[in-house]
Coordinates of C-alpha atoms and ligand atoms in Angstrom, one line a residue:
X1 CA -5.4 -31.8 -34.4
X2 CA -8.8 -33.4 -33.1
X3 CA -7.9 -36.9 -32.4
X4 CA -7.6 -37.5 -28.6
X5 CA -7.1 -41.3 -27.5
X6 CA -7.8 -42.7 -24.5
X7 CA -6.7 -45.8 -23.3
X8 CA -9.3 -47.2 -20.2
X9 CA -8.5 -50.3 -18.8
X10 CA -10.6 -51.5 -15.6
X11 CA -10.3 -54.8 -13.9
X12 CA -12.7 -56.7 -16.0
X13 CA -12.6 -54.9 -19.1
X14 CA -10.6 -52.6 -21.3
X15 CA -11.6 -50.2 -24.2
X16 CA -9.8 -47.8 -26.6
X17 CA -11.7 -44.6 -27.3
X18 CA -11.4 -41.9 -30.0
X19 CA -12.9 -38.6 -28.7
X20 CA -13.4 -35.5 -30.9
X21 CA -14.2 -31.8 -29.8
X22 CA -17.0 -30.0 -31.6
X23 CA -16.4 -26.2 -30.0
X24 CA -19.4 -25.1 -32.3
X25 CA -22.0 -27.7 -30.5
X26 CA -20.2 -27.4 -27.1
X27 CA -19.9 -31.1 -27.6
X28 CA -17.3 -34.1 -27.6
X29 CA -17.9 -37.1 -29.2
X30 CA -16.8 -40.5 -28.6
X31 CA -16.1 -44.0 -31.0
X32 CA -15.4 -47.2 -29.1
X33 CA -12.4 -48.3 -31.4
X34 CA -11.4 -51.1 -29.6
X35 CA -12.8 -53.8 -26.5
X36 CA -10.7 -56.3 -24.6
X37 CA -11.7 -58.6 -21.6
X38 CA -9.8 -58.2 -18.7
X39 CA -9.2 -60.3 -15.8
X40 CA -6.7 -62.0 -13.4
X41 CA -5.5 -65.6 -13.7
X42 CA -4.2 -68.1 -10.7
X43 CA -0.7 -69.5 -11.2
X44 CA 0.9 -71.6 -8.4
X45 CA -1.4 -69.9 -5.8
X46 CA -1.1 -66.0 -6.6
X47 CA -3.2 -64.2 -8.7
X48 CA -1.5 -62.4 -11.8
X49 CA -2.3 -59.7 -14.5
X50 CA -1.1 -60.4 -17.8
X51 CA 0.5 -57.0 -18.8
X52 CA 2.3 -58.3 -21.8
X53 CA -1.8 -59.5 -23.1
X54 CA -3.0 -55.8 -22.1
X55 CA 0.3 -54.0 -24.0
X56 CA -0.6 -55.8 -27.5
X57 CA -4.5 -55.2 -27.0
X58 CA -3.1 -51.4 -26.9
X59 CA -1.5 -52.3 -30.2
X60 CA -4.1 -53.5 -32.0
X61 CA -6.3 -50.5 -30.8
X62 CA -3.4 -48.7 -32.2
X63 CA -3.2 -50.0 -35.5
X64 CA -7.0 -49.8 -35.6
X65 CA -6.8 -45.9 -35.3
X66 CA -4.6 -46.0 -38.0
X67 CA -6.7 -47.8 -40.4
X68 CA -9.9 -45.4 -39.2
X69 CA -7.5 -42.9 -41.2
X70 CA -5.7 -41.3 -38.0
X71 CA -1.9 -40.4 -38.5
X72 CA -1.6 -38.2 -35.6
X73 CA -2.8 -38.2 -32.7
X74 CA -3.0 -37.3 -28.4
X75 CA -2.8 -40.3 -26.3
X76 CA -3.8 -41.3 -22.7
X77 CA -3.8 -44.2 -20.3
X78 CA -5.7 -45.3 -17.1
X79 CA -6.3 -48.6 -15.2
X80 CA -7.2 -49.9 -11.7
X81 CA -5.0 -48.7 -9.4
X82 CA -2.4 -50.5 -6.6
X83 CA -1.2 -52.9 -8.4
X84 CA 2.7 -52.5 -9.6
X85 CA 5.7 -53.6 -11.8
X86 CA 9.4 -54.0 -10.9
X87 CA 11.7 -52.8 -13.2
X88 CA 15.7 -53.8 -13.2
X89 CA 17.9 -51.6 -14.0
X90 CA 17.8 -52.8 -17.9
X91 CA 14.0 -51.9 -17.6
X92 CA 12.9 -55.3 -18.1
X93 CA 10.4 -56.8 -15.0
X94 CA 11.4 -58.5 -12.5
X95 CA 8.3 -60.5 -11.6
X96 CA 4.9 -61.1 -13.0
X97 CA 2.3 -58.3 -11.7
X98 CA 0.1 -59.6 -8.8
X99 CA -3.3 -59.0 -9.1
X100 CA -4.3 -56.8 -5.8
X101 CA -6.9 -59.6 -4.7
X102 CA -4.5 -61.7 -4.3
X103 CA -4.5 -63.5 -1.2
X104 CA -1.0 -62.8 0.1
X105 CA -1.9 -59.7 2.1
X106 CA -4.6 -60.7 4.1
X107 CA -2.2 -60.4 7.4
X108 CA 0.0 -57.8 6.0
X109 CA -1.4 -55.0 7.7
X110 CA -2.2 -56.2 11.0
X111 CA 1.8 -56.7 10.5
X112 CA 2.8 -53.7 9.3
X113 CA 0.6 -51.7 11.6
X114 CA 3.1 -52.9 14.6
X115 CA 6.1 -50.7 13.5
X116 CA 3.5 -48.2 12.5
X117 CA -0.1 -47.5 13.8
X118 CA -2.6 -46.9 11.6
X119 CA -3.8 -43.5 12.7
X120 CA -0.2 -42.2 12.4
X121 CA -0.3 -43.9 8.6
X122 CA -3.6 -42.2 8.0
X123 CA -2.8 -39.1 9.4
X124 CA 0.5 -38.7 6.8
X125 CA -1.0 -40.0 3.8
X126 CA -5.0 -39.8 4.3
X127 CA -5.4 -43.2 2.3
X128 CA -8.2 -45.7 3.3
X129 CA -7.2 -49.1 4.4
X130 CA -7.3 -51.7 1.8
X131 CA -5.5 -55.1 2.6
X132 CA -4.1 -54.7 -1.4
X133 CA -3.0 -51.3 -1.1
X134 CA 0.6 -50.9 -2.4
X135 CA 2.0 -50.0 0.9
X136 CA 1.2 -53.8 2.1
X137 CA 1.7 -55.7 -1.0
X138 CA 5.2 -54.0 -1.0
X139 CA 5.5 -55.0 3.2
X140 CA 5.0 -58.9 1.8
X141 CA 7.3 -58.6 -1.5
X142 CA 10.2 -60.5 -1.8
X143 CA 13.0 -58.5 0.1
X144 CA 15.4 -59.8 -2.8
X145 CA 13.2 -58.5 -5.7
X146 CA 12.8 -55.1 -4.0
X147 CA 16.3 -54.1 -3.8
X148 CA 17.3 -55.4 -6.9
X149 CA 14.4 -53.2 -8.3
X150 CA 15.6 -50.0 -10.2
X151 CA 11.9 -48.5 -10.7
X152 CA 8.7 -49.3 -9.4
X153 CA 6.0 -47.8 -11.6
X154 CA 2.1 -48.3 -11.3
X155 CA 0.6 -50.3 -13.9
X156 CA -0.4 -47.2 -15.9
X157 CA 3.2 -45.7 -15.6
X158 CA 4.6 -49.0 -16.9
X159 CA 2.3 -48.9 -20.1
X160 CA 3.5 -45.4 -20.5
X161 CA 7.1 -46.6 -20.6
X162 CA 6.3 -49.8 -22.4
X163 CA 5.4 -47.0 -25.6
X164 CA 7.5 -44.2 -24.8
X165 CA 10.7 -45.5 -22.9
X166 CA 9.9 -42.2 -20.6
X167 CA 10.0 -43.2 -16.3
X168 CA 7.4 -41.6 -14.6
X169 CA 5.1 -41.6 -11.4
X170 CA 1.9 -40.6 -12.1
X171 CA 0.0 -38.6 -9.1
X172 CA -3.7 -39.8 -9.1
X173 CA -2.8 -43.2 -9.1
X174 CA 0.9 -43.0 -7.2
X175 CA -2.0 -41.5 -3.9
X176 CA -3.7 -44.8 -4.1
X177 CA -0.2 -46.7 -3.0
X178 CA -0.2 -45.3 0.5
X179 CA 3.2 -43.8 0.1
X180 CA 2.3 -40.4 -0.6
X181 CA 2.3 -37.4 2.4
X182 CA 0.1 -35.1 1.9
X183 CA 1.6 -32.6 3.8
X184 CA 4.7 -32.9 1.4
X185 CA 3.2 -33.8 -1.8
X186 CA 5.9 -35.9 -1.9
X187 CA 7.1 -39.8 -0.9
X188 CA 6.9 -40.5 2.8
X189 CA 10.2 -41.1 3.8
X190 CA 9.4 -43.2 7.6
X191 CA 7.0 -45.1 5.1
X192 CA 9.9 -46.3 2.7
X193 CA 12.2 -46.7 5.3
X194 CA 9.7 -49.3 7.0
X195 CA 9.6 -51.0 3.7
X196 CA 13.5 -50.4 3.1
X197 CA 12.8 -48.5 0.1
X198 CA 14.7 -45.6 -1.7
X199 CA 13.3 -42.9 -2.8
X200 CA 15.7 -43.3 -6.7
X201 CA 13.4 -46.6 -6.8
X202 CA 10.7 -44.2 -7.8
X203 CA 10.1 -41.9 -10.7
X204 CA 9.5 -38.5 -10.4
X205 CA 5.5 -37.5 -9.3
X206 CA 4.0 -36.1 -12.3
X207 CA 0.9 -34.5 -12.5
X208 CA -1.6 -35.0 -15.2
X209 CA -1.7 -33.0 -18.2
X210 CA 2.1 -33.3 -18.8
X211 CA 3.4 -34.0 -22.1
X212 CA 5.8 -37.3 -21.6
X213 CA 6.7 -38.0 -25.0
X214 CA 6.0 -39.8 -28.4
X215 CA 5.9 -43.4 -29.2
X216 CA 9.0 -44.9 -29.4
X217 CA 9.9 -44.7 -33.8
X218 CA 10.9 -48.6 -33.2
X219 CA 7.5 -49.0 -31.8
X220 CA 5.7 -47.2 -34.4
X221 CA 7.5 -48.9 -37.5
X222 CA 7.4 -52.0 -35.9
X223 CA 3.3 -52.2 -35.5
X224 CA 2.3 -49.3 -38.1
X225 CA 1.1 -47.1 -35.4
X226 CA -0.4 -43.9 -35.8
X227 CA 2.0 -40.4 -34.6
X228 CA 0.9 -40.1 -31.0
X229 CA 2.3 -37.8 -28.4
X230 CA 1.6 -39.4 -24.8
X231 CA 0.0 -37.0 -22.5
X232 CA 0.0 -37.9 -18.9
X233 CA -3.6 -37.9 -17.5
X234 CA -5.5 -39.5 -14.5
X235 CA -3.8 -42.8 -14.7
X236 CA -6.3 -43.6 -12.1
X237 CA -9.1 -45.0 -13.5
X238 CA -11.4 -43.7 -11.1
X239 CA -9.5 -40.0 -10.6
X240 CA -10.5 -40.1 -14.6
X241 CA -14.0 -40.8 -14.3
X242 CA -14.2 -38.4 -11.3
X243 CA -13.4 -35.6 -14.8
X244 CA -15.8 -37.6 -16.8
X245 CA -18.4 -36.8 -14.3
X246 CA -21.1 -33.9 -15.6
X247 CA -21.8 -32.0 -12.4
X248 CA -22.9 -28.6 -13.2
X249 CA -23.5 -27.6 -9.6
X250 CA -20.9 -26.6 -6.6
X251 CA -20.4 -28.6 -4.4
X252 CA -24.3 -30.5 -3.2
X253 CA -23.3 -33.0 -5.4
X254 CA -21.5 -37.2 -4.8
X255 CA -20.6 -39.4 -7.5
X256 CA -20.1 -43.2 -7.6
X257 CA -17.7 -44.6 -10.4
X258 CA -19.7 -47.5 -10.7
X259 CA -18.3 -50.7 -12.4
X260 CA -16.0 -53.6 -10.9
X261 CA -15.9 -51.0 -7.9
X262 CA -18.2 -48.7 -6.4
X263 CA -16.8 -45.9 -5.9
X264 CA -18.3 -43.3 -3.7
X265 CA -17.4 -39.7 -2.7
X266 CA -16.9 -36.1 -3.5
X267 CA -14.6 -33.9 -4.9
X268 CA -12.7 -31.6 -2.5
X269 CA -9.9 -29.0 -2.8
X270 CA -8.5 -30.0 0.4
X271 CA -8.1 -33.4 2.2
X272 CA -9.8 -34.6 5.1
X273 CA -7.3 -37.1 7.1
X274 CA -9.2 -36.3 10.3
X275 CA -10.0 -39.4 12.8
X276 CA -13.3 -39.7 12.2
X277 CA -12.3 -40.4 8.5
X278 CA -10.1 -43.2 9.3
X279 CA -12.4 -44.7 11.4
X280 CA -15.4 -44.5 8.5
X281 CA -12.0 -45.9 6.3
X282 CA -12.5 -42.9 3.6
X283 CA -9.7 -42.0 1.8
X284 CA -8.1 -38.8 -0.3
X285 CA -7.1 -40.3 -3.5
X286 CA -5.1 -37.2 -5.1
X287 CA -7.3 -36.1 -8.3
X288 CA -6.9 -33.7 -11.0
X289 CA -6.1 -30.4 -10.8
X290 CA -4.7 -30.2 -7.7
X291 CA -8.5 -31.6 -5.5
X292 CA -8.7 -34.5 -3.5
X293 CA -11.3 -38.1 -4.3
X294 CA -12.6 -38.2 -1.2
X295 CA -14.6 -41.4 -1.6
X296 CA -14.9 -45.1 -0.2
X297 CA -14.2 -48.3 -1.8
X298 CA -17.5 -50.1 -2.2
X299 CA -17.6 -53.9 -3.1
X300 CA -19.0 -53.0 -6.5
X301 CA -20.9 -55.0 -9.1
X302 CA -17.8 -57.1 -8.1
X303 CA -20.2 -59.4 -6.8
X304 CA -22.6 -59.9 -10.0
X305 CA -19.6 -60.4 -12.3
X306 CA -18.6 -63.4 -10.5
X307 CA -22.1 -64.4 -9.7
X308 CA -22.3 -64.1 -13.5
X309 CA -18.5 -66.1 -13.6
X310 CA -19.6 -69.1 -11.6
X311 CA -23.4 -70.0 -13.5
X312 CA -21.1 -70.3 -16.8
X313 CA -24.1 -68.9 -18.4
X314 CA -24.8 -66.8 -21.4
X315 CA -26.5 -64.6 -19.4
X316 CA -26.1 -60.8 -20.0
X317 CA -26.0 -58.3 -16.9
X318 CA -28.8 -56.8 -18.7
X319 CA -30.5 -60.4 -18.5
X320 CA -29.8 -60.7 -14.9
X321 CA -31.1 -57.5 -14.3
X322 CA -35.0 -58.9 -15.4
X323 CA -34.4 -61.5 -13.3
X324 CA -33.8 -59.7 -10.4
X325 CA -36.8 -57.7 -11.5
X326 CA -39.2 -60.5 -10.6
X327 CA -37.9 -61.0 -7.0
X328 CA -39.4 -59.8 -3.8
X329 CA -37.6 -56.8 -3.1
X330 CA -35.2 -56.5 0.2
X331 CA -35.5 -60.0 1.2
X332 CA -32.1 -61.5 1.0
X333 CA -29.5 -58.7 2.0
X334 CA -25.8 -59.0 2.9
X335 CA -23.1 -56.0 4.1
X336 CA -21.4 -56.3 0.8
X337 CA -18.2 -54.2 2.2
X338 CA -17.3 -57.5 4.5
X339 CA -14.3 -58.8 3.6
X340 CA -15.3 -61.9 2.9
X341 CA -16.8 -61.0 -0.5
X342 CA -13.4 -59.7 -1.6
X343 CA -12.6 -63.0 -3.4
X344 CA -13.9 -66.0 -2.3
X345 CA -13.6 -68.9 -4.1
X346 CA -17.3 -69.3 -4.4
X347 CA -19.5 -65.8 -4.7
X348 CA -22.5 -67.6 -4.4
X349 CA -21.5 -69.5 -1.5
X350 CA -20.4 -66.7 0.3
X351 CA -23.7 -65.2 0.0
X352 CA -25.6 -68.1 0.7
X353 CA -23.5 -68.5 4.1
X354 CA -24.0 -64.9 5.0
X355 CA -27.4 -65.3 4.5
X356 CA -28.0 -68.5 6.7
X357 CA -25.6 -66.8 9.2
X358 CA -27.4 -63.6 10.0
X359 CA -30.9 -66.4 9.9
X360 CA -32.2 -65.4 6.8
X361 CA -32.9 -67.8 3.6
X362 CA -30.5 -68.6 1.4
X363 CA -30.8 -67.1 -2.3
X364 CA -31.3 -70.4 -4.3
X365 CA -31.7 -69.1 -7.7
X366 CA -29.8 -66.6 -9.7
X367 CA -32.9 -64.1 -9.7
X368 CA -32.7 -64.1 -5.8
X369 CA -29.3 -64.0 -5.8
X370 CA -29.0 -60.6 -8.3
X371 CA -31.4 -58.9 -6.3
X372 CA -30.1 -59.7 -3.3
X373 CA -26.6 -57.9 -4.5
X374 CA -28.4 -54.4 -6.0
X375 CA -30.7 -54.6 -3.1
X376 CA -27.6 -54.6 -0.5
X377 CA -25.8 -52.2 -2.6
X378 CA -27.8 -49.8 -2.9
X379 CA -28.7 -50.0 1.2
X380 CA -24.4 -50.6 1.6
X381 CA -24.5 -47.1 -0.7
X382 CA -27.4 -45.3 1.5
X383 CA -25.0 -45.8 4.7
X384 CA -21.6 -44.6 3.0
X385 CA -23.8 -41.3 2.0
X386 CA -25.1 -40.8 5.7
X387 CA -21.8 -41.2 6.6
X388 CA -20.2 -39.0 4.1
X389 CA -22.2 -35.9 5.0
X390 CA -21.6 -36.2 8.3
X391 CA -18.0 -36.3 7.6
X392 CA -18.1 -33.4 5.7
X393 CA -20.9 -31.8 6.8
X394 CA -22.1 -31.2 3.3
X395 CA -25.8 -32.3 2.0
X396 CA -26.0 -34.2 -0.9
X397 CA -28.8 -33.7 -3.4
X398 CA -27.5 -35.4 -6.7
X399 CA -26.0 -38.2 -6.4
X400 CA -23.7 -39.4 -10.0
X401 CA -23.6 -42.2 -11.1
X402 CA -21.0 -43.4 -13.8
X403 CA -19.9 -46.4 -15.3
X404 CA -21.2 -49.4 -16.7
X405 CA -23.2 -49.3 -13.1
X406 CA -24.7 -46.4 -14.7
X407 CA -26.6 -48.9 -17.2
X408 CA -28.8 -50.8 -14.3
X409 CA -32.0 -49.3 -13.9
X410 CA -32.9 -51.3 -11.1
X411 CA -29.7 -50.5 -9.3
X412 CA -29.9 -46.4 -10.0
X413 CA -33.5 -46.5 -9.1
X414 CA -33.2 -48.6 -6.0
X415 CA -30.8 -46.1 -4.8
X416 CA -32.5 -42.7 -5.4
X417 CA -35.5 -44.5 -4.0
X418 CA -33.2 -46.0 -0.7
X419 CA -30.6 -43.0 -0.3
X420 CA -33.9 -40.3 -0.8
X421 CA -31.6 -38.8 -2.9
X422 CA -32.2 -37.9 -7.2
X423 CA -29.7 -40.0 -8.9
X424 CA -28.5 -38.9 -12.4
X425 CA -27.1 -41.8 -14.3
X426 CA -24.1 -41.7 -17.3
X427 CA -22.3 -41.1 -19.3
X428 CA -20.9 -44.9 -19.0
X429 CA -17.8 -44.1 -20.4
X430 CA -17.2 -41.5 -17.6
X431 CA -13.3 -42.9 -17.1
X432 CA -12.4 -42.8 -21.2
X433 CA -13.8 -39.0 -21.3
X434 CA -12.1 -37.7 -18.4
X435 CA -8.8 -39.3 -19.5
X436 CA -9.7 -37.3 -23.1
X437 CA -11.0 -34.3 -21.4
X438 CA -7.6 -33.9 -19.4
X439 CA -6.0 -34.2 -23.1
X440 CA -8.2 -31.6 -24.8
X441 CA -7.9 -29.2 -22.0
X442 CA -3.6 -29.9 -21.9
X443 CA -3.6 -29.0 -25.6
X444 CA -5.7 -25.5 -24.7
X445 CA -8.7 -26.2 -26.8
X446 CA -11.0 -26.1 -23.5
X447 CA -10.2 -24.3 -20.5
X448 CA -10.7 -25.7 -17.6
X449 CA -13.3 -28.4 -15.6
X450 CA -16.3 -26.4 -15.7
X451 CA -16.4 -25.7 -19.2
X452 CA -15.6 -29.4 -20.0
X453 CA -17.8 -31.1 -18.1
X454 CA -20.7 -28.4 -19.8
X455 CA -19.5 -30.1 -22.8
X456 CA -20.0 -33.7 -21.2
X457 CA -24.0 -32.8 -19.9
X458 CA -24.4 -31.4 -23.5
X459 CA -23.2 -34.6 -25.3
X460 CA -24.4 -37.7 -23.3
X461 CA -27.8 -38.9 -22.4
X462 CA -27.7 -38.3 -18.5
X463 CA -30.9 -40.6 -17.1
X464 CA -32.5 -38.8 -13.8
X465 CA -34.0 -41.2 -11.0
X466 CA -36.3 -39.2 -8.6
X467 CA -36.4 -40.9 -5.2
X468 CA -39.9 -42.6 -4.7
X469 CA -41.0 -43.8 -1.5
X470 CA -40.6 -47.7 -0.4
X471 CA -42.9 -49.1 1.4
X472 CA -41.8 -50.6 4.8
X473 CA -38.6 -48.6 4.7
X474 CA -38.6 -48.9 8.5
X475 CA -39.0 -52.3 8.5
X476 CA -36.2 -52.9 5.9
X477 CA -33.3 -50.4 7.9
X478 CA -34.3 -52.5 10.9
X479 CA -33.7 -55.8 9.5
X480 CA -30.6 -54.3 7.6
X481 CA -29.3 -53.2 11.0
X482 CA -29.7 -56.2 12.4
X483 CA -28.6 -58.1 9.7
X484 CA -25.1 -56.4 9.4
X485 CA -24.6 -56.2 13.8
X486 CA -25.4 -60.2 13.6
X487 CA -22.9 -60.8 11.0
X488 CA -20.7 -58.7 12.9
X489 CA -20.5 -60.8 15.8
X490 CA -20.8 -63.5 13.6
X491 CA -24.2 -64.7 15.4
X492 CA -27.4 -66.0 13.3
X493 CA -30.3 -64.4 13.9
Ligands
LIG1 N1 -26.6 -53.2 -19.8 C1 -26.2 -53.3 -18.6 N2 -27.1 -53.6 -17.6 C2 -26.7 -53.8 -16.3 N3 -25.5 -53.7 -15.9 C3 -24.5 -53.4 -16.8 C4 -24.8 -53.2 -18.2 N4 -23.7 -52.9 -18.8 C5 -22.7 -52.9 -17.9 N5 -23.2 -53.2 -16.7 C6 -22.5 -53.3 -15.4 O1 -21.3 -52.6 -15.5 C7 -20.2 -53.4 -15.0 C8 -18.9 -53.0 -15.8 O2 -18.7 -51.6 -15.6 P1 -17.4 -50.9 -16.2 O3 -17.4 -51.2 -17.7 O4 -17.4 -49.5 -15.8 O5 -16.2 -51.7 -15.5 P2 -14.7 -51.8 -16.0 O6 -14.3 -50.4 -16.5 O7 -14.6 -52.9 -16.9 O8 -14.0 -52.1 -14.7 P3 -13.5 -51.1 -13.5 O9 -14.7 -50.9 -12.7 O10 -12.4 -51.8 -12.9 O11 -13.1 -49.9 -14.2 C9 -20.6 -54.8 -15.3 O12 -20.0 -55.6 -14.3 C10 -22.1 -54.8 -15.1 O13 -22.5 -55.1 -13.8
LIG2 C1 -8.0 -51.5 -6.1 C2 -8.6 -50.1 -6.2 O1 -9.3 -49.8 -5.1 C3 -9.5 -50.2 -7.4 O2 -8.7 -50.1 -8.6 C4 -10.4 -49.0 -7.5 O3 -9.7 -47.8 -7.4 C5 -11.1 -49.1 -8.7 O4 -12.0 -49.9 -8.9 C6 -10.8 -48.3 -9.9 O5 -11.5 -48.7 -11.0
LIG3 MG1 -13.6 -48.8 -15.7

């Protein structure tokens, strides 16, 4: 069989791929079967996904294999990672899924941190700290609702069960709760027992490649579905894209997974939990094949979606791209990794204030404003690099970058021309192909990383940005210094 399916879901979109392996051209092909928006929605105060909406979207993706003449099939699935679903012991939910920017946590780990310091957390489990990792939106859960919780599955786990009635915790995306100890590989029991948590309320930890089961035959009559055998892959989205990425170098090289998130870091076959980590907040997101993500969460293009949201324009990010194109470069520029930007109820507000904060202007057209964002990302990116290989006292010399991010020119040229360093840009569907490599190489048709991800370089346009010099780079760092110290101490200029 050639028909591997994989099922990508990030937080503002979600897509249903059909990959195929051509062994004679070293090549794997992709078809975009099937698009869905994603997003969260506000009810009474919290912020919710609709995982019942994302479930028949997989359907119809489904039944559109089928009718593209597909009877049998592999399939995978991946989304965005913390976020979680309670399951009685009837395996129905419990409660709607919270959306992880969901307000509720904001204090939770200032509170949790006084039964448990955070160097101790990050020394057992290596995870940066997010206010919406798992760990803390568990801390804040209903007490009630956790015990009478039989399973707590990740997002992606509970899509698996949703089609194959199989329990399982996947390991890519079961890191990203901060739960996991690396020294055990397994559940950290001082960690459950802080959140009064058994161990039976989880699944057992299964690595990717595993073959979980077939949809269930109810299922399949039901909706006219295609023959698929589930294979467990990186139900992370971003531990998939990490696979998807088409380094053909050891080890000079970063990637960032560039979409909703930015996603910056290496691959490593080891963690590194060490102080100096914890204070730079990288973490060790467990990947494939037994190495570690060793990246930082950066605010993302986040920041242009909802820029995009609030104009309630039918403006393209392509569109908003030119725009930015005709601004003065570098002279709005905000720390885009302050909390603040993590969802406010006004994007461009926020920016605005920032900017009038730390004495600058404020961005009073969507042009300024988009520039303002790929300017300060790409500078926000140029720090987390520094930083990165002084933490692991690695040089990098191509930097990755997949994703839809992968599609701004201005925002890949900006930061080969910023971090001095040659960006190489695609493929965009980075997350879909490592869920389908992981498939291909589980069914022994490729065998192993290297060779798959000679396949990826050989069948997507990678774009290369050489670094070009800015003039008044001095200038710029010094004002960017400045700029992020002022808002710091929350002083204008
Ligand atoms: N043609 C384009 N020009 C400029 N930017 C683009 C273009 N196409 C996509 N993007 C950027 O890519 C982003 C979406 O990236 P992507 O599709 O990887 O995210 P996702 O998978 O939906 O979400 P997640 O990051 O949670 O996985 C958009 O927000 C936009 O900023
Ligand atoms: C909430 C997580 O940090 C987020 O899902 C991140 O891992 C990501 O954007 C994956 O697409
Ligand atoms: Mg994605």
């Amino acid at each position: 069989m050639n028909n591997y399916i994989a099922v990508d879901i990030g937080a503002s979109s979600g897509r249903l791929v059909m990959g195929t392996l051509h062994k004679d051209s070293e090549q794997i092909q992709l078809q975009e079967i099937h698009r869905f928006s994603n997003s969260f929605t506000e009810k009474e105060e919290h912020d919710y996904w609709d995982v019942d909406y994302l479930f028949m979207e997989i359907v119809k993706g489904l039944q559109k294999v089928k009718k593209e003449g597909v009877d049998a099939c592999t399939l995978g699935m991946d989304t965005w990672a913390v976020d979680y679903v309670l399951l009685d012991d009837n395996g129905k939910r419990i409660h709607e899924v919270y959306a992880y920017r969901d307000k509720r946590t904001k204090e939770a780990p200032d509170k949790l941190h006084r039964k448990i310091s955070r160097s101790v957390v990050y020394s057992k489990t290596g995870i940066q700290e997010q206010p919406f990792n798992t760990l803390y939106q568990l801390y804040v859960h209903d007490s009630n609702q956790l015990q009478r919780a039989d399973k707590i599955m990740m997002v992606p786990d509970y899509l698996y069960y949703r089609l194959t009635g199989k329990l399982m915790n996947e390991m890519t995306n079961a890191s990203t709760m901060q739960l996991l100890n690396l020294d055990t590989r397994e559940f950290d029991e001082d960690l459950l027992e802080i959140l009064n948590l058994r161990r039976s309320q989880f699944a057992e930890l299964t690595e990717p490649g595993v073959k979980l089961g077939r949809i269930l035959p109810e299922l399949q009559r039901e909706y006219d579905l295609p023959d698929c055998e589930l294979i467990v892959v990186p139900t992370h989205d971003t531990a998939s894209a990490v696979v998807g990425v088409p380094a053909q170098t050891h080890g000079s090289w970063a990637y960032i997974s560039s979409g909703t998130w930015s996603l910056l870091g290496v691959e490593r076959p080891s963690p590194l939990n060490t102080p100096e980590a914890m204070i730079a907040n990288y973490t060790n997101e467990w990947g494939a094949y037994g190495t570690y993500r060793f990246l930082k969460n950066i605010m993302g293009l986040w920041m242009i979606q909802e820029v995009r949201r609030e104009t309630q324009e039918d403006i393209s990010f392509a569109e908003l791209v030119e725009l930015a194109l005709r601004e003065e470069p570098f002279r709005y520029l905000v720390y885009c990794n302050d909390n603040r930007f993590l969802n406010p109820s006004s994007m461009i507000q926020e920016i605005r204030n920032y900017c009038l904060e730390t004495g600058q202007p404020s961005p009073d057209t969507i042009g300024k404003l988009a520039r303002c964002i790929f300017d300060s990302l790409a500078l926000t990116y140029k720090d987390s690099i520094q930083e990165l290989q002084k933490l692991t006292d690695q040089s990098i010399e191509t930097l990755h970058i997949v994703g839809g991010g992968a599609n701004n020119e201005l925002l890949c040229q900006l930061t080969a021309d910023v971090a001095q360093v040659e960006v190489l840009a695609g493929p965009t569907e980075a997350t879909a192909l490592g869920n389908i490599i992981v498939q291909i190489i589980g069914s022994g048709q490729l065998h192993g990383l290297e060779e798959a991800r000679r396949f990826v370089g050989n069948s997507f346009h990678i774009k290369k940005y050489k670094p070009q010099p800015i003039q008044g780079m001095d200038d710029i760092t010094s004002r960017w210094e400045q700029i992020k110290a002022k808002a710091k101490a929350n002083q204008p200029i």
